[in-house]
Coordinates of C-alpha atoms in Angstrom, one line a residue:
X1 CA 7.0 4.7 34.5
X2 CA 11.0 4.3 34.8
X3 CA 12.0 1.6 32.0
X4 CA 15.7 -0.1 32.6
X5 CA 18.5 0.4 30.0
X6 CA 17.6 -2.9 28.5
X7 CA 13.7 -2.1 27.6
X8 CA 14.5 1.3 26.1
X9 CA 17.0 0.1 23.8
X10 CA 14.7 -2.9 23.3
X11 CA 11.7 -0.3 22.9
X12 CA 14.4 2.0 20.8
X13 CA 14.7 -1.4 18.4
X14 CA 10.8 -1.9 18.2
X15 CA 10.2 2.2 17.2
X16 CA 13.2 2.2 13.9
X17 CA 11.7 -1.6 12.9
X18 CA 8.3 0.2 12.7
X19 CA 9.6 3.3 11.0
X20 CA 11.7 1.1 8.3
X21 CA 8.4 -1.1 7.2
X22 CA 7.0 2.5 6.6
X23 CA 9.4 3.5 4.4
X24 CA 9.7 0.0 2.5
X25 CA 5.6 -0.1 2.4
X26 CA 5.2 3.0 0.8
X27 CA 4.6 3.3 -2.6
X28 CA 7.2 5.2 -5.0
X29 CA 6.8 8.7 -6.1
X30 CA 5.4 8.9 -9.4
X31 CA 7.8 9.0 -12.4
X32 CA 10.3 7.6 -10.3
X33 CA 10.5 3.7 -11.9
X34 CA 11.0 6.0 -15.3
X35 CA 13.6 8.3 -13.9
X36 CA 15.6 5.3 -12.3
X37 CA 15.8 2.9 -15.5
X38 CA 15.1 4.1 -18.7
X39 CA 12.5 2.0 -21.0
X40 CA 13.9 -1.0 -23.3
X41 CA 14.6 -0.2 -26.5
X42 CA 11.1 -1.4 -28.6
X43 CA 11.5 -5.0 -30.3
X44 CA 11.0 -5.1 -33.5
X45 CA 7.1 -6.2 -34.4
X46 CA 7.3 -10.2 -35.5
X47 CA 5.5 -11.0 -38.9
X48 CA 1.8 -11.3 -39.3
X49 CA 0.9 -14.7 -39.2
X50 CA -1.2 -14.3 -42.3
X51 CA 1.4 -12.6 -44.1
X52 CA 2.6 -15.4 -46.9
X53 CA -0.8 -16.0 -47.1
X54 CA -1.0 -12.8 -49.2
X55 CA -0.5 -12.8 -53.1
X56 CA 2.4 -11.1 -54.5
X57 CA 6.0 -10.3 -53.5
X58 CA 6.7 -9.8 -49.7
X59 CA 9.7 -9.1 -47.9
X60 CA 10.9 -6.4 -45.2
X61 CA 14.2 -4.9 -46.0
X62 CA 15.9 -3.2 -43.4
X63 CA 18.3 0.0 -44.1
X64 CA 21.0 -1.2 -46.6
X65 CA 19.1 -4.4 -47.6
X66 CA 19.7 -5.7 -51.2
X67 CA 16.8 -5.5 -53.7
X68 CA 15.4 -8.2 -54.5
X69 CA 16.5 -9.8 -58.5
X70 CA 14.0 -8.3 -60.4
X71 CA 13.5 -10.4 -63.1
X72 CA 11.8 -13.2 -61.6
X73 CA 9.0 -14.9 -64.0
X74 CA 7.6 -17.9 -61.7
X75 CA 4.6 -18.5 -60.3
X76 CA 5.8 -18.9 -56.8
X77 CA 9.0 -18.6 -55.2
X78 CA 10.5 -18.7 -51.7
X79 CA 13.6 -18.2 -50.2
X80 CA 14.1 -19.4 -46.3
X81 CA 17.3 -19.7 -43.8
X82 CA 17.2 -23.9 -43.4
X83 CA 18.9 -23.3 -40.1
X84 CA 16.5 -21.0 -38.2
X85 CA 13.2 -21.7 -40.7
X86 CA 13.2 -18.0 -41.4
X87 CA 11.3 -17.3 -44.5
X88 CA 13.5 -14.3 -46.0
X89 CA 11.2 -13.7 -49.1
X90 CA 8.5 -14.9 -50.9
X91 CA 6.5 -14.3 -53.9
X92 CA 3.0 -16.1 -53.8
X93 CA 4.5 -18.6 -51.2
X94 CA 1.0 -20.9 -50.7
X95 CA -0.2 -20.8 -54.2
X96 CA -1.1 -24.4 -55.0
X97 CA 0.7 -25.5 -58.0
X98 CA 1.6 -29.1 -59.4
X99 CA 4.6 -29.9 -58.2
X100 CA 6.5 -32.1 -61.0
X101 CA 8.8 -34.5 -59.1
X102 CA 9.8 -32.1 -55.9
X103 CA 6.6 -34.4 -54.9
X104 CA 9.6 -37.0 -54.1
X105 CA 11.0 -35.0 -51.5
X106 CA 7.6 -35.9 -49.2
X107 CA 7.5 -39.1 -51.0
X108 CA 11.2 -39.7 -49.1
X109 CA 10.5 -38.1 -46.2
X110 CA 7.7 -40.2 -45.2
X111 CA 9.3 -44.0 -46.9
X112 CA 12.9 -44.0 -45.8
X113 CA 11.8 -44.0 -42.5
X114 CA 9.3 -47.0 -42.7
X115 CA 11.7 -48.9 -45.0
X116 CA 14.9 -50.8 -44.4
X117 CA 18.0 -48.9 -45.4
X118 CA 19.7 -51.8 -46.7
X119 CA 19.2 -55.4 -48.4
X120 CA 17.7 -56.2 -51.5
X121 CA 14.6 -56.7 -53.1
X122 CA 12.9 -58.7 -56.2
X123 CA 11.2 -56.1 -58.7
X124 CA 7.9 -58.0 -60.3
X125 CA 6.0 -57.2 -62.9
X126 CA 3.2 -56.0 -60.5
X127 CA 5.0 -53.0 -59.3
X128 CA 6.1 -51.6 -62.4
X129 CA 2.6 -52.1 -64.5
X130 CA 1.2 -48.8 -63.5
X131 CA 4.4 -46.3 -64.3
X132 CA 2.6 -43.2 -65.8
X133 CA 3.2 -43.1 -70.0
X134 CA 6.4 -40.8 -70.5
X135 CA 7.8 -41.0 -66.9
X136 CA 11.0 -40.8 -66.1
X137 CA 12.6 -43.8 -65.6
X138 CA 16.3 -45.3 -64.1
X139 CA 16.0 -48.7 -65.7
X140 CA 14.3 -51.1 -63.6
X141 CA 13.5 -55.2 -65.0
X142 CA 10.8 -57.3 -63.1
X143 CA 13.0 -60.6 -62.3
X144 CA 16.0 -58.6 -61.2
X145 CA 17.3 -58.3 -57.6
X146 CA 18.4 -54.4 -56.7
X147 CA 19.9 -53.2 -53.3
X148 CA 17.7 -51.0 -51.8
X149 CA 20.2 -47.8 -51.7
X150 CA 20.5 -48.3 -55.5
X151 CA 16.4 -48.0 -55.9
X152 CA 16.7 -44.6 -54.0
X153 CA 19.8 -43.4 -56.0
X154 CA 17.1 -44.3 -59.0
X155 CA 14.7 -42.0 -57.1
X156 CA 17.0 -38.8 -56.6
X157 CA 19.4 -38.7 -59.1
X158 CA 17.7 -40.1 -62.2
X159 CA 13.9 -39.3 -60.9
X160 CA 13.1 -42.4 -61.7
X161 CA 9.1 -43.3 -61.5
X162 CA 9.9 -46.7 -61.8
X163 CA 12.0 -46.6 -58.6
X164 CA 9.2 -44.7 -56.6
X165 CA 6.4 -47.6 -57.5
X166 CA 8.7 -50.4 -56.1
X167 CA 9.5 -49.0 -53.1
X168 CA 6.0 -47.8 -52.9
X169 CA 5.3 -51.3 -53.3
X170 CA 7.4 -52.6 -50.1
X171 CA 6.1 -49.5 -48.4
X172 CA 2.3 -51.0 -48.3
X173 CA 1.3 -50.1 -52.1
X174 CA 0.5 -46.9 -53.8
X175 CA -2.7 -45.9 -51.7
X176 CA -1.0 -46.5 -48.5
X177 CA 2.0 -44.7 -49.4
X178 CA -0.3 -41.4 -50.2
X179 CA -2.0 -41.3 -47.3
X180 CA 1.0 -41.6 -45.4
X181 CA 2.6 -39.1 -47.5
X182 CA -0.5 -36.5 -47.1
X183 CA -0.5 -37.5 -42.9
X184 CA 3.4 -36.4 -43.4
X185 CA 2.6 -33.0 -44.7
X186 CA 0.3 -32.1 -42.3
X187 CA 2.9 -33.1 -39.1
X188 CA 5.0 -30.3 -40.4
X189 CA 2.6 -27.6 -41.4
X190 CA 2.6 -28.3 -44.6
X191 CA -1.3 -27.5 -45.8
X192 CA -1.1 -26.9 -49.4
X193 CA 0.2 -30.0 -50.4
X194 CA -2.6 -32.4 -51.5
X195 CA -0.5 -36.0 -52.2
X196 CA -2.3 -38.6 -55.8
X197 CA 0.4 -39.8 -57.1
X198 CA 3.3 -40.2 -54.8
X199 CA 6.1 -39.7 -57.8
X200 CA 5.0 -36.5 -58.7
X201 CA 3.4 -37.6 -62.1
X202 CA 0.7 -35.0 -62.9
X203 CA -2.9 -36.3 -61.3
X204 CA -6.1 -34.7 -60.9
X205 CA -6.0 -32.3 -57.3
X206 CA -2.2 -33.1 -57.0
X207 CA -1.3 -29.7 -55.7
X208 CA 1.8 -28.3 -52.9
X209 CA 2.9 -24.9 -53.3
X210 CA 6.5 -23.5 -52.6
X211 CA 6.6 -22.9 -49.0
X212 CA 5.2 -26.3 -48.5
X213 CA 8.2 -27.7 -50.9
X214 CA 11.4 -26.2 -48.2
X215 CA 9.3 -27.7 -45.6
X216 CA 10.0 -30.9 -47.4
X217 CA 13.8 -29.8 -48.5
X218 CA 14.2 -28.4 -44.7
X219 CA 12.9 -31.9 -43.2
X220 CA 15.0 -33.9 -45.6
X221 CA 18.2 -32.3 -44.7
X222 CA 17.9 -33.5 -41.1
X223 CA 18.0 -37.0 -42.3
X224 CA 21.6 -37.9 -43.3
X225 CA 20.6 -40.9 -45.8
X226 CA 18.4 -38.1 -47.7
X227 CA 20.9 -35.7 -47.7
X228 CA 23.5 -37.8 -48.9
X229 CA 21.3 -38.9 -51.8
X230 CA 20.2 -35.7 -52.8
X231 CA 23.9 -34.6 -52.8
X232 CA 25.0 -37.1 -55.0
X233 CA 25.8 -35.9 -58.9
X234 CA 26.3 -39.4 -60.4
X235 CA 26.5 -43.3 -59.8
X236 CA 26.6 -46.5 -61.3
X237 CA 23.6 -48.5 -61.5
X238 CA 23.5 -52.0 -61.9
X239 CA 22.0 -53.0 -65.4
X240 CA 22.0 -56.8 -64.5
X241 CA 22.6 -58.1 -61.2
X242 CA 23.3 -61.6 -59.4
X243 CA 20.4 -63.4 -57.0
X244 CA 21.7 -61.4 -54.4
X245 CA 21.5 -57.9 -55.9
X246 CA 25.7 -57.9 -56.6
X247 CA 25.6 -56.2 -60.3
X248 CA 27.4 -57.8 -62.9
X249 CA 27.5 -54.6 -65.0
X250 CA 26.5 -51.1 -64.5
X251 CA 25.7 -48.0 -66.4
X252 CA 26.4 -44.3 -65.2
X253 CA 23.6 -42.3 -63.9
X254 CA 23.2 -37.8 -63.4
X255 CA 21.8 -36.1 -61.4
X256 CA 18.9 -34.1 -63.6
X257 CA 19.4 -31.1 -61.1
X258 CA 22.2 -28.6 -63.2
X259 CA 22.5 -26.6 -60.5
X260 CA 24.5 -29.5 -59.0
X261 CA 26.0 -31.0 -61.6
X262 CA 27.0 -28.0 -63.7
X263 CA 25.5 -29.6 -66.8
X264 CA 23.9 -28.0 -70.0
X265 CA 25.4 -24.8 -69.7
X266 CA 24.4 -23.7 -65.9
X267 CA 27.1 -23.3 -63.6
X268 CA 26.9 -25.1 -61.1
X269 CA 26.2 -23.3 -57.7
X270 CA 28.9 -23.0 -55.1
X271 CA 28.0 -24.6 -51.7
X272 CA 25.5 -26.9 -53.5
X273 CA 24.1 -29.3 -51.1
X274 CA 21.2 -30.5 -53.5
X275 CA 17.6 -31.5 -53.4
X276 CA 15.4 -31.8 -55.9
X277 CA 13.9 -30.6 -59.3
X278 CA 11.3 -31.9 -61.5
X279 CA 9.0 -31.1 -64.7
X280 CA 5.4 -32.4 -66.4
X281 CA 3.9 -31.1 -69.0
X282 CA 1.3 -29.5 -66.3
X283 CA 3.7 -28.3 -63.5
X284 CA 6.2 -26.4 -65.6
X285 CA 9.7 -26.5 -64.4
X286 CA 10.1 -27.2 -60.5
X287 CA 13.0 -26.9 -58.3
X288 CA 13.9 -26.9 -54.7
X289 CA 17.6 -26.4 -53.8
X290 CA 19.7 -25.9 -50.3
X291 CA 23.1 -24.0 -50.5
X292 CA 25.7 -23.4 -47.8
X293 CA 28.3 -20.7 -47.5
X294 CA 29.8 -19.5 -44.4
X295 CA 28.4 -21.3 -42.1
X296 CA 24.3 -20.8 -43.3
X297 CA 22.3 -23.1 -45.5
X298 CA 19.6 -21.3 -47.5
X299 CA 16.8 -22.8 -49.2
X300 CA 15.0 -22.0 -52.5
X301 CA 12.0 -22.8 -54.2
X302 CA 10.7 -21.9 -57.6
X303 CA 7.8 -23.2 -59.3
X304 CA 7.0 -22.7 -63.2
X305 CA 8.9 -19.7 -64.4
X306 CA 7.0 -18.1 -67.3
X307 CA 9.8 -17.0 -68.9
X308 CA 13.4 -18.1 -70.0
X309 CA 13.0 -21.6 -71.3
X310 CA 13.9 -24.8 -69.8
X311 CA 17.1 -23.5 -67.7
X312 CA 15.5 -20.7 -66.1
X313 CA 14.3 -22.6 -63.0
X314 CA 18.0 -23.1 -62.4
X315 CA 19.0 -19.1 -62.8
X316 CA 16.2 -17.9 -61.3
X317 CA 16.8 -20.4 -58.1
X318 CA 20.5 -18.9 -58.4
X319 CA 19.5 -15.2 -58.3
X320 CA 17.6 -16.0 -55.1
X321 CA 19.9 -17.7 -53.0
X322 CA 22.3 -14.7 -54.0
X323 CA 20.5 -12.4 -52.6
X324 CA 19.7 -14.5 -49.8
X325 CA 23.3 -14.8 -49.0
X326 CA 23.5 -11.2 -49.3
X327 CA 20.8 -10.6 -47.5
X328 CA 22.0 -12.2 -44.0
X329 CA 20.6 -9.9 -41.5
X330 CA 19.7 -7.2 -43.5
X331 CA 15.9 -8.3 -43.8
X332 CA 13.1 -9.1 -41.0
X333 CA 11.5 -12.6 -41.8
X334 CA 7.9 -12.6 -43.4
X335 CA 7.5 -15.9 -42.0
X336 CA 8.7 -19.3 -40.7
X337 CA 9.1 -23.0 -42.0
X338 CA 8.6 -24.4 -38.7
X339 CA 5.4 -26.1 -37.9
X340 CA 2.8 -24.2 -36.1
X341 CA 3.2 -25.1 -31.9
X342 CA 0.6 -27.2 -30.8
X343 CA -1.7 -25.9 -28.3
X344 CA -1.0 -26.4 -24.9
X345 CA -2.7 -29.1 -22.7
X346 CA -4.4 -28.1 -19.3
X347 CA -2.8 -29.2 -16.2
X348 CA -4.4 -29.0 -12.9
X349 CA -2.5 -27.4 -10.2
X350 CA -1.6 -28.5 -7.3
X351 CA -3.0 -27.6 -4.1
X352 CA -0.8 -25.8 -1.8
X353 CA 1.0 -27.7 0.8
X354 CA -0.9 -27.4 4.0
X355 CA 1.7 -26.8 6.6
X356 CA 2.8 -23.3 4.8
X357 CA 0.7 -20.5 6.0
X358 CA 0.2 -17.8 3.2
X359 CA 2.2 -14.2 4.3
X360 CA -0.3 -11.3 5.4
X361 CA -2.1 -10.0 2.3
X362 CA -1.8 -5.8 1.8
X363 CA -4.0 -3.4 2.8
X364 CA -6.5 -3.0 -0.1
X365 CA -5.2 -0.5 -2.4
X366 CA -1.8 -0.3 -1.5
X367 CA -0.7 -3.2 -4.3
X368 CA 2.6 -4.0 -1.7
X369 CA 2.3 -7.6 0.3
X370 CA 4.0 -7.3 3.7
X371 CA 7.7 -8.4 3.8
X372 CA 7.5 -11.5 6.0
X373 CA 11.1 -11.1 7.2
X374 CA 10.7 -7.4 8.6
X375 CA 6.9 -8.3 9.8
X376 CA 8.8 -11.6 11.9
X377 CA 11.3 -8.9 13.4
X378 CA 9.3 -6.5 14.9
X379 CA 7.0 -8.9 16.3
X380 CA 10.1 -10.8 18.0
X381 CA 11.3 -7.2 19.1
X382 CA 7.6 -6.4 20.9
X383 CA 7.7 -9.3 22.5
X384 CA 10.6 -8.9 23.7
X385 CA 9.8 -5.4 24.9
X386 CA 6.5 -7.2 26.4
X387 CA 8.4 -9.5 28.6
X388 CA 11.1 -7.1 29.8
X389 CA 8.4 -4.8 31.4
X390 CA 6.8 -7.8 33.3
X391 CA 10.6 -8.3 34.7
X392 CA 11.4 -6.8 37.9
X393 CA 15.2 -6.8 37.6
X394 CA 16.7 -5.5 34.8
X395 CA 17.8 -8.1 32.0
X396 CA 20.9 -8.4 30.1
X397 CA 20.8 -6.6 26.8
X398 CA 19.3 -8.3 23.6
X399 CA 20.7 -7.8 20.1
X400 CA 18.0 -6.7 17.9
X401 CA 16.6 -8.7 15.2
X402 CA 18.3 -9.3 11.9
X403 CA 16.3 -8.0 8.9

């Protein structure tokens, strides 16, 4: 049979189409995905979950990595970047511990929130009958009328018990206050921390451990009223006051942290930014303590040093954050600060639309689906083709498909 100009080419068309889906269809030779791009270079294995779960010292250097202080006597210890929630080190980091007055920390994190951040309020006898023998105290009088920012410089500067049970008080009462405090904990991963006494005074079962304390220091620093009163190094606090909390006189109140204020004999740390320290006879000396330099806020915890006296919560919190400065990129994390992701909720999918038609599946084995676009041309071209040979006279040339 004599075909026209037109069909052959058309025909001509049809044949390469055919011959191209060939070529695309078949599968490459082996080796060649390996010889064309080489393999990315292998990521560097995360921490085990578990992995401040175990007892003693853990970190993971990396070549030229600073050692770690090694005279450190305390109990527990932890050193974290506040920024990312990169635990850099850590030394016992869920051993449950009382936790002296770094309790505050949760006890702020959970009332400033619920609480108004300004007015005043009427101290009565009520809220200050149960302050724990010995506590520490800023000075409060049942009758007297205090603005509310001067109760909480009473909590963080002069850890003042008395200060914690009256805004306890206005919070809902003690009870109240704890359970709140203990729900707080667990919304950010914090499982060690087991809340009786919301000021930190030593209770039966009162228990939090370091790693759960930066939680706290971490979450506070996102607050701008906490951070500003855990950065302050002294004030003046109204020793009598007017029916609307104005003070007629005031006294001078420190911050007990030396680290911030520089006090005692311990230097205080450059790029302080604060938080919190405490003691009981139980808990030993407590600290938690943020820093910035260059840019990166580190944050330390160390609980009951064995060794050193009094002071050497502050040196040992200032050898860490040293080497946690010096440390910047030189060590893997053995953990993180942020809370644990929730698990995901099920959706139900929806069913495809109905007008789309699914493309041709692949022959089994093959693992290639059919590109629609080259399928769509040479079944235009055969038609095409088709038609031309029912013609009698010969037909203007076609332009074969794209694609």
């Amino acid at each position: 049979m004599t075909r026209s100009p037109s069909a052959r080419r058309l025909l001509s068309g049809a044949t390469a189409i055919a011959a191209g889906l060939s070529v695309a269809l078949m599968p490459p030779p082996a080796g060649a995905a390996a010889l064309a791009e080489p393999a990315p270079p292998r990521a560097e294995a995360p921490p085990e979950p578990a992995l401040l779960h175990r007892p003693g010292v853990q970190v993971r250097p990396r070549p030229g990595a600073p050692a770690l202080p090694d005279d450190l006597s305390a109990l527990s210890w932890l050193v974290a970047d506040a920024g990312s929630g990169e635990v850099l080190a850590a030394h016992n980091a869920h051993l449950q511990l009382p936790p002296a007055s770094t309790m505050k920390t949760l006890f702020a994190l959970t009332a400033l929130p619920r609480l108004p951040r300004s007015g005043t309020h009427t101290v009565t006898e009520a809220e200050l009958a149960d302050v724990g023998e010995g506590s520490s105290l800023v000075g409060l009088y049942a009758g007297l009328a205090y603005r509310i920012p001067d109760l909480w410089r009473g909590v963080f500067l002069s850890s003042g018990n008395d200060a914690v049970h009256v805004l306890a008080s206005m919070n809902g009462g003690w009870t109240r206050t704890a359970a709140q405090m203990q729900a707080r904990a667990r919304a950010l991963g914090a499982a060690d921390t087991h809340v009786v006494s919301p000021d930190g005074y030593d209770a039966d079962g009162q228990v939090s451990s370091a790693y759960d304390l930066a939680v706290f220091g971490r979450a506070g620093l996102a607050d701008p009223d906490f951070a500003r009163y855990a950065a302050l190094t002294d004030a003046a606090f109204p020793g009598d006051t007017d029916a609307d909390g104005t003070p007629t006189w005031t006294y001078g109140i420190e911050n007990t942290n030396r680290l911030l204020t520089g006090e005692d004999g311990v230097g205080r740390y450059p790029g302080i930014v604060g938080i919190k320290n405490g003691y009981t006879s139980e808990a030993g000396y407590t600290l938690v303590t943020a820093a910035r330099r260059d840019g990166r806020t580190l944050l330390a915890t160390v609980m009951n040093p064995q060794q050193g006296g009094p002071f050497a919560v502050y040196e040992e919190t200032r050898a860490l954050l040293d080497w946690g400065f010096a440390a910047a990129g030189r060590v893997a994390p053995v953990g993180s600060l942020l809370p644990p992701p929730r698990p995901a909720r099920a959706v139900t999918a929806a069913p495809p639309p109905t007008a789309a038609r699914p493309a041709p599946a692949a022959a089994p084995g093959t693992g290639y689906a059919w590109p629609t676009a080259l399928l769509t041309g040479a079944a235009t071209a055969a038609t095409a083709w088709y038609r031309l040979r029912r013609r009698r006279r010969p037909a203007a040339a076609v332009a074969p498909p794209e694609g």
